[in-house]
Each structure stands twice: as C-alpha cells, then as structure tokens.
Amino acid sequence: MSAAGPRKIIPIVQTAAPGGRAGLNRVQKGRLAAQAGFFALFILAPVFDLLRYDLDAGHAWLLGMPWRLGLDDFLAGRIGALEAGANVLLRLFVPIFTGAAVFLWVAWKWGRLYCGWLCPHFSVVETINKLMLRASGKPSVWEKKPLPPWEADGTPRRRDARWWLLVVPAAVFFAFAWAVVFLTYLLPPGEVYGNLLHGTLTRNQGLFIGAFTAVLSLEFLFARHLFCRFACAVGLFQSLAWVSNRDAMVVGFKRERASQCATCLPNRESACDAVCPMRLNPRNIKRHMFTCTQCGQCLQACEQSQHDNPQGPLLAWVSDEAARQNEAGFRAGRGQ
C-alpha cells in the first residue's frame, strides 16, 4: 500500500449478448443480409436513377427525379444572384451537411456501423479474406504467419492451395463489376450496359473500365483491409467521431478472466484474434481499436470458444457507463 492510500480497482461492467449463442448467430445473419441488400442497392441505384450524376445531361438524379442546382436560370438571367445562392444552399449544402451530421452521429454513438454492416468494399474485403484463408491459412498476404489451424468452435480449419484458383478470379471479378457500376454513376446505365453487352464500348469507356479494374484488382488482392484502416476517409471520420465519445458502444473485455483468452484454442492462441477482418486485437484499449468496424465476429468467436464455460464469453458489446468502466479497467490494470 502506497502513502497515497489503497489503489482503487474499478470493476468492468459487462452486458450479456442478447439471446446468447442464438442471438449472436442472428446478429451475423442480419449483418450479412444488410451487406447483401446494400450491395444490391449500390449496383441498382444508378439503374433506377436513385442516385447518380449524369455527365451527358449535366445534372444529378435523386430518387428518380432530376436534381439541379438552379444555376441555369441564373445564367439565363431569369433569377438574381441572391436566389441562385439560396438554391445552391438549399439544394446542395443543406442536404450534404444534414446527411453528414446524421452519418457522424451514428458513428459517434455506435462506431463504424456503416463499414461493418453496409459498405460494399468491406463485403469484398471479407469475401477475399475468407477465400485467401482457405487457400493459404492466412487472410492476407501480409500476415506474418498462418492463423491457428482451428475454428473458434474447435473444429479443424482446412487449407487447400486449390482455392487460389478462386482467389484471383474473384478479386478481378469484383474489380470489374465495381468499375462498370462506378461508370453507371456517371453515364446513363442503359448506354453502359448496352455497349458492354454488344461489345461496343467507346474508347473512353473501355479505358475507364480497364484502368479501374486493374487498380481495384491489385487493391483487392494486396491492400483490402489496409485501405480500410489507413486510406478510407469515410472510415476515418467515423473512427474520429467514435473515439471522441467515451460512452460509445465498444467491444468490452473481462480482464479478470484474461488467462482464459490464451487457452481458448490449442497452443495458447485466441479465437477472437483470428477472425477480425481488420486484423485487430479485440481485447485492446479503445484507441488501439480505432478502425474497429463493429462487425461482431470477435464476439461470436469468443462465444463459440467459451460455449462450455459456465461463466460465458469474455467479450460483449458495452456502452454508456459500462464502456467507461471498460476503459477504466485497462488503466487500472496498467497501474497494478
């Protein structure tokens, strides 16, 4: 005991996962359904003029209707500068800032939910990760060593080099699909898909699709989660909002049972480390989990590895005061 008196250890408050194992399975099924639905929306939005900018027409489309700023009337002299400025403010800046505010508020409260639950790029990240894991035992070419040869539930993890025959074609296919879809956000989708179907792409269309496919193929093969962690501005702003809120939802960890994390898989390895698509340590302090996408796969892995443990899993989503105490537990642990 120091002269300052006994050191106060702040306990970690955890909230149980709703419904236990079945609840976590439902969460993952719901997340996959949300990803699939948003991926379909990403592809179909330009087709139905839900959201795109038409370079040929010189204006945007929103929910099936033309979205103009009203500057044509100003250039034609039909309205004055004040009305033109009001049009730009109401039709451009107000919608953008309102949408951004809602988006950041969600991130401030719950973290990078868009990334883990909706983002089409993250869907590709997870898909290629799983294929590469089956082929090499590693979810990324940059992983230093193969992941443990066991699934979280204790079953052997199978590895077969023949899966490489799917890894590269899958990356190229996704890259090509993205290139075509992105082009439909700029040109009439009927024209793009018609030219592609009949092999009559214009020179510029062909160059765009070819260059975009090449760049994205390399990104999907070599820098998927690295882009999400270090280069995506959308993810960065979500992370900044999330970290600034001490009450935000975070993966909580029962530190007093930390020794069980080293034994949930053979050879003293942890199931939650192996499943994170962003290659994070889910048991770490919040600022070291800066790029966590709240996908919940670590929670499911922990539940599966501890399913015979009467104390239950060590990881759970926590928020508000429980999130504060979770972080306080890390500080107390370092001070012991």
mmCIF file of C-alpha atoms in Angstrom:
data_model
loop_
_atom_site.group_PDB
_atom_site.id
_atom_site.type_symbol
_atom_site.label_atom_id
_atom_site.label_comp_id
_atom_site.label_asym_id
_atom_site.label_seq_id
_atom_site.Cartn_x
_atom_site.Cartn_y
_atom_site.Cartn_z
ATOM 1 C CA MET A 1 0.000 0.000 0.000
ATOM 2 C CA SER A 2 1.390 3.366 -1.028
ATOM 3 C CA ALA A 3 1.452 6.511 1.054
ATOM 4 C CA ALA A 4 -1.425 7.827 -1.013
ATOM 5 C CA GLY A 5 -3.667 5.052 0.257
ATOM 6 C CA PRO A 6 -5.008 1.866 -1.317
ATOM 7 C CA ARG A 7 -5.303 1.768 -5.079
ATOM 8 C CA LYS A 8 -8.891 1.648 -6.269
ATOM 9 C CA ILE A 9 -9.616 -1.034 -8.853
ATOM 10 C CA ILE A 10 -12.630 -0.213 -10.979
ATOM 11 C CA PRO A 11 -14.568 -3.336 -11.989
ATOM 12 C CA ILE A 12 -15.583 -3.871 -15.571
ATOM 13 C CA VAL A 13 -19.319 -3.916 -16.132
ATOM 14 C CA GLN A 14 -20.403 -6.199 -18.959
ATOM 15 C CA THR A 15 -23.726 -6.649 -20.694
ATOM 16 C CA ALA A 16 -24.624 -10.108 -21.887
ATOM 17 C CA ALA A 17 -25.176 -10.727 -25.565
ATOM 18 C CA PRO A 18 -28.919 -10.910 -26.246
ATOM 19 C CA GLY A 19 -30.097 -14.473 -26.590
ATOM 20 C CA GLY A 20 -26.632 -15.986 -26.100
ATOM 21 C CA ARG A 21 -25.284 -18.053 -28.968
ATOM 22 C CA ALA A 22 -28.521 -17.905 -30.941
ATOM 23 C CA GLY A 23 -28.577 -14.137 -30.525
ATOM 24 C CA LEU A 24 -25.076 -13.725 -31.904
ATOM 25 C CA ASN A 25 -25.866 -16.013 -34.823
ATOM 26 C CA ARG A 26 -28.903 -13.870 -35.602
ATOM 27 C CA VAL A 27 -26.744 -10.764 -35.433
ATOM 28 C CA GLN A 28 -24.311 -12.167 -38.002
ATOM 29 C CA LYS A 29 -27.132 -13.341 -40.265
ATOM 30 C CA GLY A 30 -28.700 -9.900 -40.030
ATOM 31 C CA ARG A 31 -25.372 -8.254 -40.802
ATOM 32 C CA LEU A 32 -24.821 -10.427 -43.868
ATOM 33 C CA ALA A 33 -28.361 -9.667 -45.049
ATOM 34 C CA ALA A 34 -27.728 -5.929 -44.594
ATOM 35 C CA GLN A 35 -24.480 -6.183 -46.543
ATOM 36 C CA ALA A 36 -26.142 -8.098 -49.372
ATOM 37 C CA GLY A 37 -29.033 -5.638 -49.527
ATOM 38 C CA PHE A 38 -26.773 -2.607 -49.592
ATOM 39 C CA PHE A 39 -24.528 -4.219 -52.223
ATOM 40 C CA ALA A 40 -27.614 -4.713 -54.390
ATOM 41 C CA LEU A 41 -28.597 -1.078 -53.771
ATOM 42 C CA PHE A 42 -25.069 0.015 -54.739
ATOM 43 C CA ILE A 43 -25.476 -1.751 -58.094
ATOM 44 C CA LEU A 44 -29.103 -0.828 -58.800
ATOM 45 C CA ALA A 45 -29.179 2.798 -57.592
ATOM 46 C CA PRO A 46 -27.932 4.209 -60.925
ATOM 47 C CA VAL A 47 -30.191 1.903 -62.936
ATOM 48 C CA PHE A 48 -33.304 3.339 -61.298
ATOM 49 C CA ASP A 49 -31.897 6.880 -61.029
ATOM 50 C CA LEU A 50 -31.969 6.693 -57.245
ATOM 51 C CA LEU A 51 -28.620 8.459 -57.004
ATOM 52 C CA ARG A 52 -26.156 9.324 -59.754
ATOM 53 C CA TYR A 53 -24.671 12.220 -61.666
ATOM 54 C CA ASP A 54 -25.250 12.227 -65.422
ATOM 55 C CA LEU A 55 -22.301 13.760 -67.260
ATOM 56 C CA ASP A 56 -24.256 13.798 -70.528
ATOM 57 C CA ALA A 57 -27.246 15.643 -69.042
ATOM 58 C CA GLY A 58 -25.146 17.828 -66.757
ATOM 59 C CA HIS A 59 -27.204 17.232 -63.622
ATOM 60 C CA ALA A 60 -27.744 14.676 -60.874
ATOM 61 C CA TRP A 61 -30.604 12.266 -60.306
ATOM 62 C CA LEU A 62 -32.101 11.651 -56.872
ATOM 63 C CA LEU A 63 -34.929 9.189 -56.144
ATOM 64 C CA GLY A 64 -35.893 9.097 -59.805
ATOM 65 C CA MET A 65 -36.100 12.871 -60.242
ATOM 66 C CA PRO A 66 -33.652 15.353 -61.812
ATOM 67 C CA TRP A 67 -31.669 17.220 -59.169
ATOM 68 C CA ARG A 68 -30.469 20.580 -60.407
ATOM 69 C CA LEU A 69 -28.981 23.497 -58.504
ATOM 70 C CA GLY A 70 -30.961 26.100 -60.405
ATOM 71 C CA LEU A 71 -27.914 27.845 -61.830
ATOM 72 C CA ASP A 72 -29.226 27.557 -65.393
ATOM 73 C CA ASP A 73 -31.933 30.103 -64.575
ATOM 74 C CA PHE A 74 -29.288 32.410 -63.089
ATOM 75 C CA LEU A 75 -27.068 32.150 -66.173
ATOM 76 C CA ALA A 76 -30.093 32.828 -68.367
ATOM 77 C CA GLY A 77 -30.899 35.927 -66.341
ATOM 78 C CA ARG A 78 -34.253 34.654 -65.090
ATOM 79 C CA ILE A 79 -33.273 34.842 -61.391
ATOM 80 C CA GLY A 80 -30.900 37.038 -59.408
ATOM 81 C CA ALA A 81 -27.715 36.198 -57.508
ATOM 82 C CA LEU A 82 -29.491 36.048 -54.141
ATOM 83 C CA GLU A 83 -31.999 33.466 -55.339
ATOM 84 C CA ALA A 84 -29.261 31.491 -57.061
ATOM 85 C CA GLY A 85 -27.238 31.437 -53.830
ATOM 86 C CA ALA A 86 -30.297 30.271 -51.892
ATOM 87 C CA ASN A 87 -30.831 27.477 -54.435
ATOM 88 C CA VAL A 88 -27.245 26.255 -54.013
ATOM 89 C CA LEU A 89 -27.533 26.442 -50.228
ATOM 90 C CA LEU A 90 -30.854 24.582 -50.012
ATOM 91 C CA ARG A 91 -30.288 22.075 -52.800
ATOM 92 C CA LEU A 92 -26.628 21.254 -52.220
ATOM 93 C CA PHE A 93 -25.128 22.267 -48.886
ATOM 94 C CA VAL A 94 -28.128 21.665 -46.608
ATOM 95 C CA PRO A 95 -28.703 18.060 -47.826
ATOM 96 C CA ILE A 96 -24.980 17.277 -47.728
ATOM 97 C CA PHE A 97 -24.392 18.668 -44.243
ATOM 98 C CA THR A 98 -27.608 17.162 -42.886
ATOM 99 C CA GLY A 99 -26.685 13.732 -44.230
ATOM 100 C CA ALA A 100 -23.130 14.067 -42.920
ATOM 101 C CA ALA A 101 -24.401 15.103 -39.475
ATOM 102 C CA VAL A 102 -26.693 12.064 -39.221
ATOM 103 C CA PHE A 103 -23.928 9.786 -40.509
ATOM 104 C CA LEU A 104 -21.413 11.079 -37.946
ATOM 105 C CA TRP A 105 -23.959 10.942 -35.130
ATOM 106 C CA VAL A 106 -24.488 7.241 -35.804
ATOM 107 C CA ALA A 107 -20.707 6.733 -35.789
ATOM 108 C CA TRP A 108 -20.346 8.818 -32.605
ATOM 109 C CA LYS A 109 -22.842 6.577 -30.810
ATOM 110 C CA TRP A 110 -22.174 3.129 -32.280
ATOM 111 C CA GLY A 111 -18.885 3.278 -34.189
ATOM 112 C CA ARG A 112 -18.176 2.329 -37.787
ATOM 113 C CA LEU A 113 -21.502 0.581 -38.359
ATOM 114 C CA TYR A 114 -21.548 1.670 -41.987
ATOM 115 C CA CYS A 115 -18.226 -0.068 -42.597
ATOM 116 C CA GLY A 116 -19.079 -3.326 -40.863
ATOM 117 C CA TRP A 117 -22.736 -3.588 -41.800
ATOM 118 C CA LEU A 118 -23.246 -1.841 -45.147
ATOM 119 C CA CYS A 119 -20.071 -0.857 -47.010
ATOM 120 C CA PRO A 120 -19.756 -2.751 -50.337
ATOM 121 C CA HIS A 121 -15.960 -2.553 -50.121
ATOM 122 C CA PHE A 122 -15.922 -4.244 -46.720
ATOM 123 C CA SER A 123 -18.126 -7.009 -48.144
ATOM 124 C CA VAL A 124 -15.407 -7.672 -50.705
ATOM 125 C CA VAL A 125 -12.723 -7.479 -48.001
ATOM 126 C CA GLU A 126 -14.414 -10.225 -46.012
ATOM 127 C CA THR A 127 -15.090 -12.382 -49.080
ATOM 128 C CA ILE A 128 -11.500 -12.275 -50.346
ATOM 129 C CA ASN A 129 -10.193 -12.759 -46.797
ATOM 130 C CA LYS A 130 -12.162 -15.997 -46.459
ATOM 131 C CA LEU A 131 -11.060 -17.314 -49.844
ATOM 132 C CA MET A 132 -7.415 -16.479 -49.155
ATOM 133 C CA LEU A 133 -7.688 -18.082 -45.723
ATOM 134 C CA ARG A 134 -8.887 -21.310 -47.297
ATOM 135 C CA ALA A 135 -6.066 -21.190 -49.829
ATOM 136 C CA SER A 136 -3.112 -20.290 -47.613
ATOM 137 C CA GLY A 137 -4.198 -20.325 -43.983
ATOM 138 C CA LYS A 138 -3.738 -16.545 -43.917
ATOM 139 C CA PRO A 139 -6.423 -13.904 -44.609
ATOM 140 C CA SER A 140 -3.860 -11.567 -46.169
ATOM 141 C CA VAL A 141 -0.560 -11.919 -47.962
ATOM 142 C CA TRP A 142 0.915 -9.566 -45.346
ATOM 143 C CA GLU A 143 0.058 -11.806 -42.397
ATOM 144 C CA LYS A 144 3.330 -12.938 -40.815
ATOM 145 C CA LYS A 145 2.201 -16.492 -40.094
ATOM 146 C CA PRO A 146 -0.842 -18.689 -40.748
ATOM 147 C CA LEU A 147 -3.788 -18.415 -38.395
ATOM 148 C CA PRO A 148 -4.404 -21.202 -35.867
ATOM 149 C CA PRO A 149 -5.493 -24.403 -37.635
ATOM 150 C CA TRP A 150 -8.746 -24.476 -35.636
ATOM 151 C CA GLU A 151 -12.063 -22.722 -35.953
ATOM 152 C CA ALA A 152 -13.467 -20.908 -32.930
ATOM 153 C CA ASP A 153 -15.686 -23.892 -32.117
ATOM 154 C CA GLY A 154 -12.667 -26.214 -32.042
ATOM 155 C CA THR A 155 -13.137 -27.880 -35.435
ATOM 156 C CA PRO A 156 -10.057 -28.158 -37.679
ATOM 157 C CA ARG A 157 -9.525 -25.365 -40.187
ATOM 158 C CA ARG A 158 -8.994 -26.840 -43.632
ATOM 159 C CA ARG A 159 -6.459 -25.386 -46.037
ATOM 160 C CA ASP A 160 -6.212 -26.256 -49.720
ATOM 161 C CA ALA A 161 -3.978 -24.461 -52.239
ATOM 162 C CA ARG A 162 -6.540 -25.127 -54.972
ATOM 163 C CA TRP A 163 -8.611 -22.281 -53.518
ATOM 164 C CA TRP A 164 -6.077 -19.921 -55.116
ATOM 165 C CA LEU A 165 -7.854 -20.748 -58.370
ATOM 166 C CA LEU A 166 -10.791 -18.757 -56.949
ATOM 167 C CA VAL A 167 -8.941 -16.007 -55.078
ATOM 168 C CA VAL A 168 -7.511 -14.174 -58.099
ATOM 169 C CA PRO A 169 -10.589 -14.570 -60.373
ATOM 170 C CA ALA A 170 -12.837 -13.376 -57.522
ATOM 171 C CA ALA A 171 -10.711 -10.259 -56.992
ATOM 172 C CA VAL A 172 -10.716 -9.472 -60.722
ATOM 173 C CA PHE A 173 -14.453 -10.138 -60.992
ATOM 174 C CA PHE A 174 -15.281 -7.783 -58.113
ATOM 175 C CA ALA A 175 -12.929 -5.167 -59.537
ATOM 176 C CA PHE A 176 -14.542 -5.385 -62.986
ATOM 177 C CA ALA A 177 -18.046 -5.231 -61.510
ATOM 178 C CA TRP A 178 -17.111 -2.173 -59.461
ATOM 179 C CA ALA A 179 -15.579 -0.455 -62.491
ATOM 180 C CA VAL A 180 -18.735 -0.958 -64.533
ATOM 181 C CA VAL A 181 -21.018 0.132 -61.687
ATOM 182 C CA PHE A 182 -18.986 3.258 -60.995
ATOM 183 C CA LEU A 183 -19.222 4.179 -64.672
ATOM 184 C CA THR A 184 -23.020 3.914 -64.480
ATOM 185 C CA TYR A 185 -22.945 6.565 -61.754
ATOM 186 C CA LEU A 186 -21.506 8.957 -64.360
ATOM 187 C CA LEU A 187 -23.103 7.855 -67.641
ATOM 188 C CA PRO A 188 -26.593 6.505 -68.468
ATOM 189 C CA PRO A 189 -26.657 2.886 -67.222
ATOM 190 C CA GLY A 190 -28.598 1.712 -70.271
ATOM 191 C CA GLU A 191 -25.833 3.010 -72.531
ATOM 192 C CA VAL A 192 -23.032 1.459 -70.450
ATOM 193 C CA TYR A 193 -24.642 -1.965 -70.080
ATOM 194 C CA GLY A 194 -25.825 -1.962 -73.696
ATOM 195 C CA ASN A 195 -22.360 -1.142 -75.032
ATOM 196 C CA LEU A 196 -20.807 -3.745 -72.738
ATOM 197 C CA LEU A 197 -23.280 -6.434 -73.812
ATOM 198 C CA HIS A 198 -22.747 -5.765 -77.515
ATOM 199 C CA GLY A 199 -19.002 -5.178 -77.275
ATOM 200 C CA THR A 200 -19.310 -1.577 -78.466
ATOM 201 C CA LEU A 201 -17.796 0.354 -75.560
ATOM 202 C CA THR A 202 -16.385 3.713 -76.552
ATOM 203 C CA ARG A 203 -12.661 4.322 -76.212
ATOM 204 C CA ASN A 204 -13.102 6.343 -73.033
ATOM 205 C CA GLN A 205 -15.495 3.828 -71.534
ATOM 206 C CA GLY A 206 -13.079 0.997 -72.264
ATOM 207 C CA LEU A 207 -10.139 2.904 -70.790
ATOM 208 C CA PHE A 208 -12.086 3.738 -67.643
ATOM 209 C CA ILE A 209 -13.237 0.165 -67.066
ATOM 210 C CA GLY A 210 -9.827 -1.309 -67.918
ATOM 211 C CA ALA A 211 -7.814 1.045 -65.693
ATOM 212 C CA PHE A 212 -10.296 0.867 -62.827
ATOM 213 C CA THR A 213 -10.364 -2.946 -62.996
ATOM 214 C CA ALA A 214 -6.567 -3.165 -62.913
ATOM 215 C CA VAL A 215 -6.198 -0.811 -59.945
ATOM 216 C CA LEU A 216 -9.017 -2.396 -57.939
ATOM 217 C CA SER A 217 -7.756 -5.913 -58.668
ATOM 218 C CA LEU A 218 -4.426 -5.013 -57.073
ATOM 219 C CA GLU A 219 -6.196 -3.331 -54.158
ATOM 220 C CA PHE A 220 -8.484 -6.296 -53.530
ATOM 221 C CA LEU A 221 -5.571 -8.735 -53.699
ATOM 222 C CA PHE A 222 -2.955 -6.855 -51.688
ATOM 223 C CA ALA A 223 -4.414 -3.912 -49.756
ATOM 224 C CA ARG A 224 -8.023 -4.650 -48.834
ATOM 225 C CA HIS A 225 -8.065 -4.109 -45.081
ATOM 226 C CA LEU A 226 -5.044 -1.787 -45.309
ATOM 227 C CA PHE A 227 -7.141 0.613 -47.387
ATOM 228 C CA CYS A 228 -9.956 0.408 -44.814
ATOM 229 C CA ARG A 229 -7.539 1.058 -41.952
ATOM 230 C CA PHE A 230 -5.317 3.773 -43.367
ATOM 231 C CA ALA A 231 -6.750 5.302 -46.553
ATOM 232 C CA CYS A 232 -10.562 5.430 -46.398
ATOM 233 C CA ALA A 233 -11.744 8.940 -45.495
ATOM 234 C CA VAL A 234 -15.276 7.704 -44.766
ATOM 235 C CA GLY A 235 -13.897 5.255 -42.216
ATOM 236 C CA LEU A 236 -11.506 7.820 -40.740
ATOM 237 C CA PHE A 237 -14.237 10.340 -39.922
ATOM 238 C CA GLN A 238 -16.393 7.613 -38.384
ATOM 239 C CA SER A 239 -13.494 6.499 -36.206
ATOM 240 C CA LEU A 240 -12.732 10.043 -35.076
ATOM 241 C CA ALA A 241 -16.361 10.583 -34.073
ATOM 242 C CA TRP A 242 -16.471 7.230 -32.260
ATOM 243 C CA VAL A 243 -13.254 7.717 -30.306
ATOM 244 C CA SER A 244 -14.378 11.168 -29.154
ATOM 245 C CA ASN A 245 -17.381 9.661 -27.338
ATOM 246 C CA ARG A 246 -16.414 7.868 -24.127
ATOM 247 C CA ASP A 247 -19.928 6.361 -23.885
ATOM 248 C CA ALA A 248 -19.955 4.930 -27.408
ATOM 249 C CA MET A 249 -20.544 1.238 -27.998
ATOM 250 C CA VAL A 250 -17.317 -0.756 -27.827
ATOM 251 C CA VAL A 251 -16.241 -4.372 -27.502
ATOM 252 C CA GLY A 252 -15.848 -4.877 -23.753
ATOM 253 C CA PHE A 253 -13.404 -7.365 -22.253
ATOM 254 C CA LYS A 254 -13.462 -9.104 -18.857
ATOM 255 C CA ARG A 255 -9.856 -8.514 -17.864
ATOM 256 C CA GLU A 256 -10.105 -10.545 -14.665
ATOM 257 C CA ARG A 257 -10.530 -13.640 -16.861
ATOM 258 C CA ALA A 258 -7.782 -12.741 -19.349
ATOM 259 C CA SER A 259 -5.937 -16.022 -18.798
ATOM 260 C CA GLN A 260 -8.830 -17.877 -20.435
ATOM 261 C CA CYS A 261 -8.204 -15.968 -23.675
ATOM 262 C CA ALA A 262 -4.818 -17.646 -24.022
ATOM 263 C CA THR A 263 -6.300 -21.109 -23.728
ATOM 264 C CA CYS A 264 -9.500 -20.954 -25.783
ATOM 265 C CA LEU A 265 -7.615 -22.542 -28.702
ATOM 266 C CA PRO A 266 -4.714 -25.036 -28.526
ATOM 267 C CA ASN A 267 -1.166 -23.687 -28.250
ATOM 268 C CA ARG A 268 -2.405 -20.740 -26.171
ATOM 269 C CA GLU A 269 -3.955 -18.833 -29.072
ATOM 270 C CA SER A 270 -7.103 -16.689 -29.043
ATOM 271 C CA ALA A 271 -10.093 -17.278 -31.303
ATOM 272 C CA CYS A 272 -11.108 -13.610 -31.450
ATOM 273 C CA ASP A 273 -7.738 -12.505 -32.853
ATOM 274 C CA ALA A 274 -8.079 -14.929 -35.751
ATOM 275 C CA VAL A 275 -11.480 -13.781 -37.018
ATOM 276 C CA CYS A 276 -11.088 -9.976 -37.069
ATOM 277 C CA PRO A 277 -11.172 -8.905 -40.750
ATOM 278 C CA MET A 278 -9.281 -5.705 -39.870
ATOM 279 C CA ARG A 279 -6.553 -7.755 -38.144
ATOM 280 C CA LEU A 280 -7.066 -6.066 -34.764
ATOM 281 C CA ASN A 281 -6.755 -7.428 -31.234
ATOM 282 C CA PRO A 282 -10.350 -7.163 -29.938
ATOM 283 C CA ARG A 283 -9.183 -7.241 -26.314
ATOM 284 C CA ASN A 284 -7.263 -3.994 -26.650
ATOM 285 C CA ILE A 285 -7.952 -0.479 -25.387
ATOM 286 C CA LYS A 286 -10.319 1.626 -27.463
ATOM 287 C CA ARG A 287 -7.770 3.876 -29.128
ATOM 288 C CA HIS A 288 -5.917 0.800 -30.362
ATOM 289 C CA MET A 289 -9.212 -0.404 -31.818
ATOM 290 C CA PHE A 290 -9.525 2.838 -33.801
ATOM 291 C CA THR A 291 -10.553 1.066 -37.013
ATOM 292 C CA CYS A 292 -12.968 -1.460 -35.461
ATOM 293 C CA THR A 293 -15.981 -1.898 -37.753
ATOM 294 C CA GLN A 294 -18.299 -3.335 -35.059
ATOM 295 C CA CYS A 295 -18.830 -6.424 -37.204
ATOM 296 C CA GLY A 296 -19.179 -8.563 -34.060
ATOM 297 C CA GLN A 297 -17.236 -11.539 -35.408
ATOM 298 C CA CYS A 298 -14.892 -11.480 -32.414
ATOM 299 C CA LEU A 299 -17.893 -11.709 -30.065
ATOM 300 C CA GLN A 300 -19.235 -14.723 -31.934
ATOM 301 C CA ALA A 301 -15.795 -16.407 -31.909
ATOM 302 C CA CYS A 302 -15.465 -15.797 -28.164
ATOM 303 C CA GLU A 303 -18.914 -17.219 -27.509
ATOM 304 C CA GLN A 304 -18.149 -20.308 -29.589
ATOM 305 C CA SER A 305 -14.783 -20.923 -27.914
ATOM 306 C CA GLN A 306 -16.310 -20.492 -24.431
ATOM 307 C CA HIS A 307 -19.580 -22.336 -25.053
ATOM 308 C CA ASP A 308 -18.745 -24.948 -22.379
ATOM 309 C CA ASN A 309 -17.644 -22.333 -19.867
ATOM 310 C CA PRO A 310 -20.368 -21.657 -17.269
ATOM 311 C CA GLN A 311 -19.023 -18.111 -16.887
ATOM 312 C CA GLY A 312 -19.858 -17.394 -20.518
ATOM 313 C CA PRO A 313 -17.843 -15.386 -23.066
ATOM 314 C CA LEU A 314 -15.267 -12.734 -22.177
ATOM 315 C CA LEU A 315 -16.274 -10.276 -24.898
ATOM 316 C CA ALA A 316 -19.528 -8.343 -25.227
ATOM 317 C CA TRP A 317 -20.708 -5.046 -26.656
ATOM 318 C CA VAL A 318 -20.905 -2.408 -23.919
ATOM 319 C CA SER A 319 -21.893 1.250 -23.962
ATOM 320 C CA ASP A 320 -22.526 4.251 -21.709
ATOM 321 C CA GLU A 321 -21.204 3.720 -18.164
ATOM 322 C CA ALA A 322 -20.176 0.143 -18.949
ATOM 323 C CA ALA A 323 -17.984 1.449 -21.778
ATOM 324 C CA ARG A 324 -16.365 3.988 -19.435
ATOM 325 C CA GLN A 325 -15.638 1.331 -16.842
ATOM 326 C CA ASN A 326 -14.271 -0.975 -19.521
ATOM 327 C CA GLU A 327 -11.669 1.655 -20.422
ATOM 328 C CA ALA A 328 -11.032 2.401 -16.732
ATOM 329 C CA GLY A 329 -10.268 -1.284 -16.247
ATOM 330 C CA PHE A 330 -7.429 -1.031 -18.758
ATOM 331 C CA ARG A 331 -5.945 1.949 -16.921
ATOM 332 C CA ALA A 332 -6.292 0.221 -13.564
ATOM 333 C CA GLY A 333 -4.688 -2.913 -14.966
ATOM 334 C CA ARG A 334 -1.650 -0.979 -16.141
ATOM 335 C CA GLY A 335 -1.312 0.684 -12.763
ATOM 336 C CA GLN A 336 -1.130 -2.552 -10.796
#
